[in-house]
Coordinates of C-alpha atoms and ligand atoms in Angstrom, one line a residue:
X1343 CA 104.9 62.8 149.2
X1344 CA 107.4 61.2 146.5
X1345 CA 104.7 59.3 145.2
X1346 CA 102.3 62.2 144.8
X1347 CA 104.9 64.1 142.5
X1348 CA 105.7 61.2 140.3
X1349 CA 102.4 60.8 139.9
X1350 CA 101.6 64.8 139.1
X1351 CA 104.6 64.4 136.8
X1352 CA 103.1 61.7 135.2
X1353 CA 99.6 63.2 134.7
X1354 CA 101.1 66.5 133.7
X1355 CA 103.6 63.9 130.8
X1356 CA 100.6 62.2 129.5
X1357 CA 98.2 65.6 129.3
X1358 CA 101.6 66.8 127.2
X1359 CA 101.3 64.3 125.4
X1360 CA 97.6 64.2 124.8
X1361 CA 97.9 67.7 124.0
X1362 CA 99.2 67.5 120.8
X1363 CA 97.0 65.6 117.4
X1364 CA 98.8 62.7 116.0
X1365 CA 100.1 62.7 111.9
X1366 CA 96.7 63.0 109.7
X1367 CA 94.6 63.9 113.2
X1368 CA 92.7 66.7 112.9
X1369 CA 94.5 70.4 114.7
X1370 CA 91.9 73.1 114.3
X1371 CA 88.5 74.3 112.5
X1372 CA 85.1 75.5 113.5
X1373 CA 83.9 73.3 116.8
X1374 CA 86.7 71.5 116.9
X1375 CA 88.0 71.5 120.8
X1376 CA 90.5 68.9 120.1
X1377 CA 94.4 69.4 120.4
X1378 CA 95.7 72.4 118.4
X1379 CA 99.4 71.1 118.2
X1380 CA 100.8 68.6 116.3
X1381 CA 103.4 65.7 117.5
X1382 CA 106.8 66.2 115.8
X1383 CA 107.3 66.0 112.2
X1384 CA 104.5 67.1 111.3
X1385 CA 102.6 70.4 110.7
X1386 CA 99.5 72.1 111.6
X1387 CA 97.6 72.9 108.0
X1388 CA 95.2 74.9 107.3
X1389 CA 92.4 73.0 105.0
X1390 CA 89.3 75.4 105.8
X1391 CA 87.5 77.1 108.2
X1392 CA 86.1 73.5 109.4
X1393 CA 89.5 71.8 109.3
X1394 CA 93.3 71.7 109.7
X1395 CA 95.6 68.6 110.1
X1396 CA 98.8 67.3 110.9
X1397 CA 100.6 67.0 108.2
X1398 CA 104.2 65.5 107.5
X1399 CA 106.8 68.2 107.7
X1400 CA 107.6 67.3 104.0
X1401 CA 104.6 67.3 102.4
X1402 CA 104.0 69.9 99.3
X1403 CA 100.1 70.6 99.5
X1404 CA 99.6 74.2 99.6
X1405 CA 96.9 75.7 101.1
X1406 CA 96.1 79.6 101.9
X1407 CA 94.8 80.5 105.1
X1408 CA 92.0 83.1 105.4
X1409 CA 92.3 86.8 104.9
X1410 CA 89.6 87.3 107.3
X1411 CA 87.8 85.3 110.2
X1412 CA 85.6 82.2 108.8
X1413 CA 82.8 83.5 106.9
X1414 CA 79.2 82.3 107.4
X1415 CA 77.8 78.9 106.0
X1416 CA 74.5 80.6 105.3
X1417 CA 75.8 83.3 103.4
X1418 CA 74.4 85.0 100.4
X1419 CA 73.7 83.3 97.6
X1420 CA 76.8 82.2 95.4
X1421 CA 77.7 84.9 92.2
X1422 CA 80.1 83.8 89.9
X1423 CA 81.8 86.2 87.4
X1424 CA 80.7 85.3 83.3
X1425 CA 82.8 85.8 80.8
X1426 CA 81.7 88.5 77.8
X1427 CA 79.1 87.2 75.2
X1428 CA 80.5 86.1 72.2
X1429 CA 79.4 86.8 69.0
X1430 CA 78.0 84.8 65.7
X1431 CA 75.7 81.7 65.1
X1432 CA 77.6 79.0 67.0
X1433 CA 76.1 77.5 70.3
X1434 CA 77.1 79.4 72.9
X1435 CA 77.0 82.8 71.2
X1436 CA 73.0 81.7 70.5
X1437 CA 72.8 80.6 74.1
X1438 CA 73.9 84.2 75.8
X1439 CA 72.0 85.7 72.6
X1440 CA 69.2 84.1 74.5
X1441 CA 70.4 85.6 77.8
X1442 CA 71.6 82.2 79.1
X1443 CA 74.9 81.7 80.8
X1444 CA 76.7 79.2 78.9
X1445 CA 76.1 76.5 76.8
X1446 CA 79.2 74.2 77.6
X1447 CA 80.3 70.8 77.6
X1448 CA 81.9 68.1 79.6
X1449 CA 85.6 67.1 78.8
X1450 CA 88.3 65.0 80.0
X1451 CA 92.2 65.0 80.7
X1452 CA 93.2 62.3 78.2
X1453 CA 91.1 64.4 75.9
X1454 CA 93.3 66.9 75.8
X1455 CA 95.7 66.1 74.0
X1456 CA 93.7 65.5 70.8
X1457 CA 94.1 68.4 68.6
X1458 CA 91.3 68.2 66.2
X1459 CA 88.8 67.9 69.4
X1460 CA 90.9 70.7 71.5
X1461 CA 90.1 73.1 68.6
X1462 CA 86.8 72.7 68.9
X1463 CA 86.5 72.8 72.5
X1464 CA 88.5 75.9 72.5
X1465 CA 86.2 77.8 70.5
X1466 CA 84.1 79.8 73.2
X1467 CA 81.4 80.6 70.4
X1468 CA 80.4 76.8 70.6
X1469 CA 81.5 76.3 74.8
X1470 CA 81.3 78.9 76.8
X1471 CA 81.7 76.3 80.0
X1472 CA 83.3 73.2 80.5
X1473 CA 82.8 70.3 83.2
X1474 CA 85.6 67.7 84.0
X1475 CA 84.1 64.6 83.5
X1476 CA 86.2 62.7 86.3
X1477 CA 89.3 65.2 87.4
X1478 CA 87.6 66.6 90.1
X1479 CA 85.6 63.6 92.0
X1480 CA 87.2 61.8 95.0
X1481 CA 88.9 59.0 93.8
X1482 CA 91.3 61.7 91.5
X1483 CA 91.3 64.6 94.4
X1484 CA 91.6 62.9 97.4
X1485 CA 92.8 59.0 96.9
X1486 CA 94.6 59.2 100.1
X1487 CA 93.4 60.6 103.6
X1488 CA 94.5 63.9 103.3
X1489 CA 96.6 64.0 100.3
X1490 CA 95.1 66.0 97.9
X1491 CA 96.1 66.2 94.0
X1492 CA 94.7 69.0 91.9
X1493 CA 96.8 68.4 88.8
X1494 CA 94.0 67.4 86.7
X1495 CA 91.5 69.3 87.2
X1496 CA 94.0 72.2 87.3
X1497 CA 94.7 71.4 84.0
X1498 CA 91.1 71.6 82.8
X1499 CA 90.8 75.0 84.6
X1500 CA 93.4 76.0 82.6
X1501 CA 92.1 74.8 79.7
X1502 CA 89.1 76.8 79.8
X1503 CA 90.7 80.1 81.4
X1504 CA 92.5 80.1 78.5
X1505 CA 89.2 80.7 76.5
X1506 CA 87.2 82.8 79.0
X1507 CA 84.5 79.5 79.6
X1508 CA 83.5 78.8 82.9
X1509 CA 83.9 76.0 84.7
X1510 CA 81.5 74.1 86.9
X1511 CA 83.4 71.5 89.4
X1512 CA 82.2 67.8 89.4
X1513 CA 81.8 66.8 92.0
X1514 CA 82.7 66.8 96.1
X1515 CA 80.2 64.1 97.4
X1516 CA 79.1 61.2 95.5
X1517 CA 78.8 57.1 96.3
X1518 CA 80.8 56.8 92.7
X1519 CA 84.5 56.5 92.1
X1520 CA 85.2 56.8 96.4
X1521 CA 88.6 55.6 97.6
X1522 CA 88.3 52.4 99.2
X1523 CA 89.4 54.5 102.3
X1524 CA 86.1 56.5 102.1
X1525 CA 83.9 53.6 101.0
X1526 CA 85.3 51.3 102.9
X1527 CA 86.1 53.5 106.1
X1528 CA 83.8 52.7 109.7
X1529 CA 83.6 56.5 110.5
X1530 CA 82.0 57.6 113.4
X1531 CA 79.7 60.4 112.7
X1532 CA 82.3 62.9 113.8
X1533 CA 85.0 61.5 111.7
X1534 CA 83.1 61.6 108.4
X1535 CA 81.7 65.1 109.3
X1536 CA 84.8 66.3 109.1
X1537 CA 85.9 64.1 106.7
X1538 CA 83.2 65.9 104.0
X1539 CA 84.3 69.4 105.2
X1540 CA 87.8 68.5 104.6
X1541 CA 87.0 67.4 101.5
X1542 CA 84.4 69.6 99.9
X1543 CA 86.4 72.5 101.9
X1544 CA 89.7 72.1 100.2
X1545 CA 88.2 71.5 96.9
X1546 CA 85.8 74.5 96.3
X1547 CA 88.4 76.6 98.4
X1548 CA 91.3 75.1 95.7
X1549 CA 89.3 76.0 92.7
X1550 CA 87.6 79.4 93.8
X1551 CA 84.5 81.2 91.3
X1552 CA 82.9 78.2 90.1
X1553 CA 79.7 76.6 89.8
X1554 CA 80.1 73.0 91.8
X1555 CA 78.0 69.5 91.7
X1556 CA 78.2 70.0 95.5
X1557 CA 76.3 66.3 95.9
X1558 CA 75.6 64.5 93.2
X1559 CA 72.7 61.4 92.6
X1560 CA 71.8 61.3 96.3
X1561 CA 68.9 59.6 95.7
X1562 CA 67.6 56.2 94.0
X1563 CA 65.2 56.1 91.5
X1564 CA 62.1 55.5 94.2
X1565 CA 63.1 59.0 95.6
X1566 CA 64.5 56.9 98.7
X1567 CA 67.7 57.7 99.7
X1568 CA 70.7 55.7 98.5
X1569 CA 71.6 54.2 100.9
X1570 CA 76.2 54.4 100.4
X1571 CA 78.6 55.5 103.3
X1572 CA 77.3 58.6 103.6
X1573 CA 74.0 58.2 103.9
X1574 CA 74.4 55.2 105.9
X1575 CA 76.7 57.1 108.6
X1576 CA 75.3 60.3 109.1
X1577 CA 71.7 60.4 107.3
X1578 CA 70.8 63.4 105.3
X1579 CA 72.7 65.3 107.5
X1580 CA 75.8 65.2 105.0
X1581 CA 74.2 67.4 102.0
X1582 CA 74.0 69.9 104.6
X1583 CA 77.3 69.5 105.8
X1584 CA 79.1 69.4 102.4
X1585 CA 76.7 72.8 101.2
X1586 CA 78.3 74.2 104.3
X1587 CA 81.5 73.4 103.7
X1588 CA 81.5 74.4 100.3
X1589 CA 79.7 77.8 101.0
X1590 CA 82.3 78.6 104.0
X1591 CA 85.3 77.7 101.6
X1592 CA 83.8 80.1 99.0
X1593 CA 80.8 82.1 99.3
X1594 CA 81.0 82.9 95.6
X1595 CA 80.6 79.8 94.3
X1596 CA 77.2 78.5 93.0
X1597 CA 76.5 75.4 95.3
X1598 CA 74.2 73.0 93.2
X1599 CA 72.5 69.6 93.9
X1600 CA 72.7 67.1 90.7
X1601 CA 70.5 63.9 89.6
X1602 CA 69.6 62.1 86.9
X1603 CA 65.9 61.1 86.3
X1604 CA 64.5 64.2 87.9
X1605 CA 63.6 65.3 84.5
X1606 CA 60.4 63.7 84.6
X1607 CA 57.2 64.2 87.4
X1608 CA 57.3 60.8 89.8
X1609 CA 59.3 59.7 93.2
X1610 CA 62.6 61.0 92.2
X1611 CA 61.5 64.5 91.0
X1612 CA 59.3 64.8 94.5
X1613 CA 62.2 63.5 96.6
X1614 CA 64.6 66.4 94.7
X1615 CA 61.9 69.2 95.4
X1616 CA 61.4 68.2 99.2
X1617 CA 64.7 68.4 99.5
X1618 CA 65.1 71.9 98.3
X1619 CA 62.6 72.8 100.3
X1620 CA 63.8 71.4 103.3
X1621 CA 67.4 72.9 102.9
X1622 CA 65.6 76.1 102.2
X1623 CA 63.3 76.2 105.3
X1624 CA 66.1 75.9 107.5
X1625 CA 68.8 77.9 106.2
X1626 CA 70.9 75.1 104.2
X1627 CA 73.0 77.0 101.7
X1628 CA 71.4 76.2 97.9
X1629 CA 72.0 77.7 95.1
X1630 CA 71.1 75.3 92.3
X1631 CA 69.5 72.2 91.0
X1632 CA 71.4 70.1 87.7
X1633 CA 68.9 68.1 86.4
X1634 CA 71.5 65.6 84.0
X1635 CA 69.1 64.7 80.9
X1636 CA 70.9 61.4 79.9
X1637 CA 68.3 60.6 77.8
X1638 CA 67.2 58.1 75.0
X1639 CA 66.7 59.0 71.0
X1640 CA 62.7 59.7 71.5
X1641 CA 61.9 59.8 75.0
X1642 CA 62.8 63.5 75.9
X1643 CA 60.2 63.7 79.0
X1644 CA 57.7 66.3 78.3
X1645 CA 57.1 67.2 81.8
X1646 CA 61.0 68.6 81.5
X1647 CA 60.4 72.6 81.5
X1648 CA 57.4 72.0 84.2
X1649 CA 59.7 70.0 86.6
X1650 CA 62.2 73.0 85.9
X1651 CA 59.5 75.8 87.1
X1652 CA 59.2 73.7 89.7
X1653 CA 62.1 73.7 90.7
X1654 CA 62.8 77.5 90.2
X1655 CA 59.4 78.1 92.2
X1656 CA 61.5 77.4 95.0
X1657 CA 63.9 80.2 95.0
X1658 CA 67.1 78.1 93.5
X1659 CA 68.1 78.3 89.3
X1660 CA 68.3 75.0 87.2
X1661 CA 71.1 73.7 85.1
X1662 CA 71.2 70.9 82.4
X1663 CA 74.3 69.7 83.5
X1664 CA 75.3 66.1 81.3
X1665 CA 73.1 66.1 78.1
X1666 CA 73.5 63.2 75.9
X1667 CA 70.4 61.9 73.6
X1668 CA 71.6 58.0 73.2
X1669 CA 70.2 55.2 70.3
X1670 CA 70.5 51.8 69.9
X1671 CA 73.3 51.7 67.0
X1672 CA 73.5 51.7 64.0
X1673 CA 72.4 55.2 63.6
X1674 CA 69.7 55.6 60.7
X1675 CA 68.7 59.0 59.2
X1676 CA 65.7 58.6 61.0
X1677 CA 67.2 58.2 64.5
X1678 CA 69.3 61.1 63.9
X1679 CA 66.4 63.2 62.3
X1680 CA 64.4 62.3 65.9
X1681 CA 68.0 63.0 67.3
X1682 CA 68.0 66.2 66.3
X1683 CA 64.4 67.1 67.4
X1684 CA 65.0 65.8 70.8
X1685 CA 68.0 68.1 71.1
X1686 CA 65.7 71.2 69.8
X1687 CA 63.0 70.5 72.6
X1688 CA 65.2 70.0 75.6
X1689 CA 66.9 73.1 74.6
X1690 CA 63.8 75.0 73.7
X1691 CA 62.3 73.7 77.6
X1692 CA 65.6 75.3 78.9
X1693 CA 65.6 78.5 76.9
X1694 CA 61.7 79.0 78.1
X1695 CA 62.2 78.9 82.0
X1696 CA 63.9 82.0 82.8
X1697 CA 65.8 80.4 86.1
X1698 CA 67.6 77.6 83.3
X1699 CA 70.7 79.2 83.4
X1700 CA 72.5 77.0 80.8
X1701 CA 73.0 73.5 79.5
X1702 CA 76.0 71.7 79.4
X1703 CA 76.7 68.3 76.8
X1704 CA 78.2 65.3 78.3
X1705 CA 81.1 65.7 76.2
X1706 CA 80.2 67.5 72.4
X1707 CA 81.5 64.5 70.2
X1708 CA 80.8 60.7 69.6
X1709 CA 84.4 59.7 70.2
X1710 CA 84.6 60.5 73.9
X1711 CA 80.8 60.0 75.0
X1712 CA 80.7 57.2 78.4
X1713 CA 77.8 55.6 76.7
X1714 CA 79.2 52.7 74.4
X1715 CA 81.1 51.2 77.3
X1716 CA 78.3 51.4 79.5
X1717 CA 75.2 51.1 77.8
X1718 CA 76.2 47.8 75.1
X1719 CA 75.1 48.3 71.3
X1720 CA 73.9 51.8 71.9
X1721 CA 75.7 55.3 71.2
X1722 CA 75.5 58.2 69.0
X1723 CA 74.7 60.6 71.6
X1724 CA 76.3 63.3 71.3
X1725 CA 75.9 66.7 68.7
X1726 CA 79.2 65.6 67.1
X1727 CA 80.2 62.4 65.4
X1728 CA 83.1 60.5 66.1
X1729 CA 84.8 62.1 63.2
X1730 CA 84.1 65.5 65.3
X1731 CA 81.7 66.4 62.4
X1732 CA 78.6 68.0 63.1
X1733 CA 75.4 66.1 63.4
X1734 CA 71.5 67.2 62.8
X1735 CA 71.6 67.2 66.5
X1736 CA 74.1 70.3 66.6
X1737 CA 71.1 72.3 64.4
X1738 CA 68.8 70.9 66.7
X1739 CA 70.4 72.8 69.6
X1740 CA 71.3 76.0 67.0
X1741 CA 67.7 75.8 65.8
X1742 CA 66.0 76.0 69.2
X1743 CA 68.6 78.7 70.9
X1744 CA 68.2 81.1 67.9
Ligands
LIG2211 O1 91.1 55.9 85.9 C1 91.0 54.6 85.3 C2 92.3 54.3 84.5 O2 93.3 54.3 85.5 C3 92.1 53.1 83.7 O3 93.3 52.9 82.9 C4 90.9 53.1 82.8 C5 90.6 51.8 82.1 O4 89.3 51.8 81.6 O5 89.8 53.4 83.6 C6 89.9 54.6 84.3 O6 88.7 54.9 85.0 C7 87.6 55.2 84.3 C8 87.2 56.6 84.4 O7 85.9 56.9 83.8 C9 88.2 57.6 83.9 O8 88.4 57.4 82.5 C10 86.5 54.3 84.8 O9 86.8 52.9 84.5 C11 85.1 54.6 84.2 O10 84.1 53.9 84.8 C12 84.9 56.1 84.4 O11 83.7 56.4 83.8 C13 83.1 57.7 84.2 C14 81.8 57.5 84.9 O12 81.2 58.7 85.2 C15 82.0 56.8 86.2 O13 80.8 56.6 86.9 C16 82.9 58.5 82.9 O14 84.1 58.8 82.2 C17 82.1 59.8 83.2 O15 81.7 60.4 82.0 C18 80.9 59.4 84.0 O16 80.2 60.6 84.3 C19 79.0 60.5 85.1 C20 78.9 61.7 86.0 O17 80.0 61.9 86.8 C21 77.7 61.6 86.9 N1 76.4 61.4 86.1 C22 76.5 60.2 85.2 C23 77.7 60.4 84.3 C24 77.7 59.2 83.3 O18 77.9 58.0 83.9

């Protein structure tokens, strides 16, 4: 008989004790049947409909729980609120002239406090959207499990609040710039489910009424899949679980899938347009395709507004999301007279597909552009020098807007 209670009491102890998710263990969200209690010290905290966690009593990430209960993943389609049209002959006044969105630009934190280029960025009749060139992806958002640091891409919401420009959020799930505790993590399937809805969850439920890179470059340039921890883990299951995450964590926001070498007709482009299809067919929220356009001084691809039309045959809008037109330096009057054509036609291919809702420059000026340190001896890309002086490029994109 004694040893029949000790042993209840000691069942009873370790069920207790089971009860209850360790610090950083997971406490709640959408099929989640785990422990709803956290050990001492630390506190249940809401993330997202998909996730809560036990956090450390002292730890200062806020989060908002919902007004209502969770809302559907498969929602309607995101809407975002635009700003009012500008007025004049500058970029983005031409672009909403021609009843696009935005034309905007990427920026970044260290950027900021450069005056001369803050003037320029500031002036809505050139921008009327900006994208943060790293503030927003994993290794600046999430560098430790759970511990999440908005402060730069706050800033860059600020930024553009400040002159009514929207802003479209780069990115939640990529293989690039990961933690090493993402990239190098052995995740069971379960763990890194939840460890995208955390993720994507928080960040499009932190920065609410945007357009978002939801996943970005999933796929090599064969249109197989890359093959990176997310991939490798779950399989294509993950776009659908980070467009569900994002979707519950804000049905307002346009959800978009980004690439680079889509912009032509071969594997990549197919792979991209299956995939829409796919998502489509069964319910996956989709709002968008971003088709980059890093492209090279004479090799626009002329199959760009048909792969756009494509794309927009499927029931989702297209973006040019990271513009840049490079050349092998130096810069001659004729590269920069070819420049400025290549500009004109990728805008022209935009402004002639109905469903292009805007196009966005990876970065507006010279000084800031990623190519120099990554592509050696070439440059130039942008529409404004390094001396933030407008280049024939700039009338390139005026030329084909107006
Ligand atoms: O954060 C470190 C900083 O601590 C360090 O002092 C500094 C020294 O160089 O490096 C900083 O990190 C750099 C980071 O930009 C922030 O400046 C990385 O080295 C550098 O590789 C990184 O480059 C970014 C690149 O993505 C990474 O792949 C570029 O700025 C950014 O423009 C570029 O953007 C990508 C898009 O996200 C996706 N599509 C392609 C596009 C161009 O590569």
């Amino acid at each position: 008989m004694r040893i029949s209670v000790a042993l209840l009491s000691l069942t009873l102890y370790f069920s207790l004790v089971a009860a209850q998710s360790p610090e950083w263990g997971q406490c709640g969200g959408i099929g989640w049947t785990g422990p709803t209690t956290c050990v001492a010290g630390t506190v249940c905290t809401f993330f997202n409909p998909y996730y809560s966690q036990c956090l450390p009593a002292s730890n200062t990430i806020t989060t908002t729980p919902p007004s209502s209960s969770p809302v559907s993943s498969t929602g309607p389609s995101g809407t975002v609120s635009i700003p009012p049209a500008p007025t004049g002959t500058n970029s983005n006044a031409l672009a909403r002239a021609a009843g696009k969105l935005y034309f905007g630009t990427a920026t970044d934190n260290n950027e900021l406090s450069d005056s001369a280029y803050v003037a320029i960025l500031s002036d809505n009749t050139y921008f009327g959207q900006l994208t943060p060139a790293n503030s927003m992806k994993w290794d600046a958002t999430e560098p430790q499990q759970g511990a999440f640091s908005f402060s730069g891409g706050d800033q860059i919401v600020a930024q553009a609040k400040a002159h009514n420009q929207l802003m479209r959020g780069h990115n939640c799930v990529w293989y690039n710039q990961l933690p090493s505790w993402v990239s190098g993590g052995h995740f069971t399937t379960a763990q890194l489910t939840s460890i995208i809805q955390n993720h994507c969850g928080t960040l499009v439920g932190h920065y609410k009424g945007q357009i978002w890179d939801v996943v970005n470059e999933p796929f090599n340039d064969d249109g197989t899949w890359r093959a990176d921890v997310f991939f490798n883990t779950l399989g294509t299951s993950y776009v659908d679980i980070a467009l569900q995450a994002a979707r519950a964590a804000d049905p307002a926001a346009k959800l978009y899938i980004n690439d680079y070498n889509i912009e032509q007709t071969g594997a990549k482009a197919t792979a991209m347009l299956n995939l829409v299809k796919d998502l489509k067919s069964r319910g996956i929220p989709i709002d968008g395709v971003g088709l980059q356009c890093h492209f090279i001084v004479g090799e626009v691809p002329t199959s760009l507004q048909s792969i756009m039309q494509q794309f927009t045959a499927l029931g989702v809008e297209v973006a040019i999301t990271e513009l840049d037109i490079r050349m092998t330096l130096p810069a001659s009057t004729a590269l920069l007279n070819q420049q400025e054509t290549d500009y004109k036609n990728v805008i022209a291919a935009c402004k002639a597909v109905s469903g292009c809702v805007g196009v966005t420059v990876w970065d507006y000026t010279d000084k800031y552009s990623w190519v120099p340190n990554t592509f050696s001896g070439q440059g130039e890309a942008c529409p404004w020098d390094a001396n933030l002086q407008k280049k024939p490029a700039y009338s390139g994109i005026t030329a084909a807007w107006a």
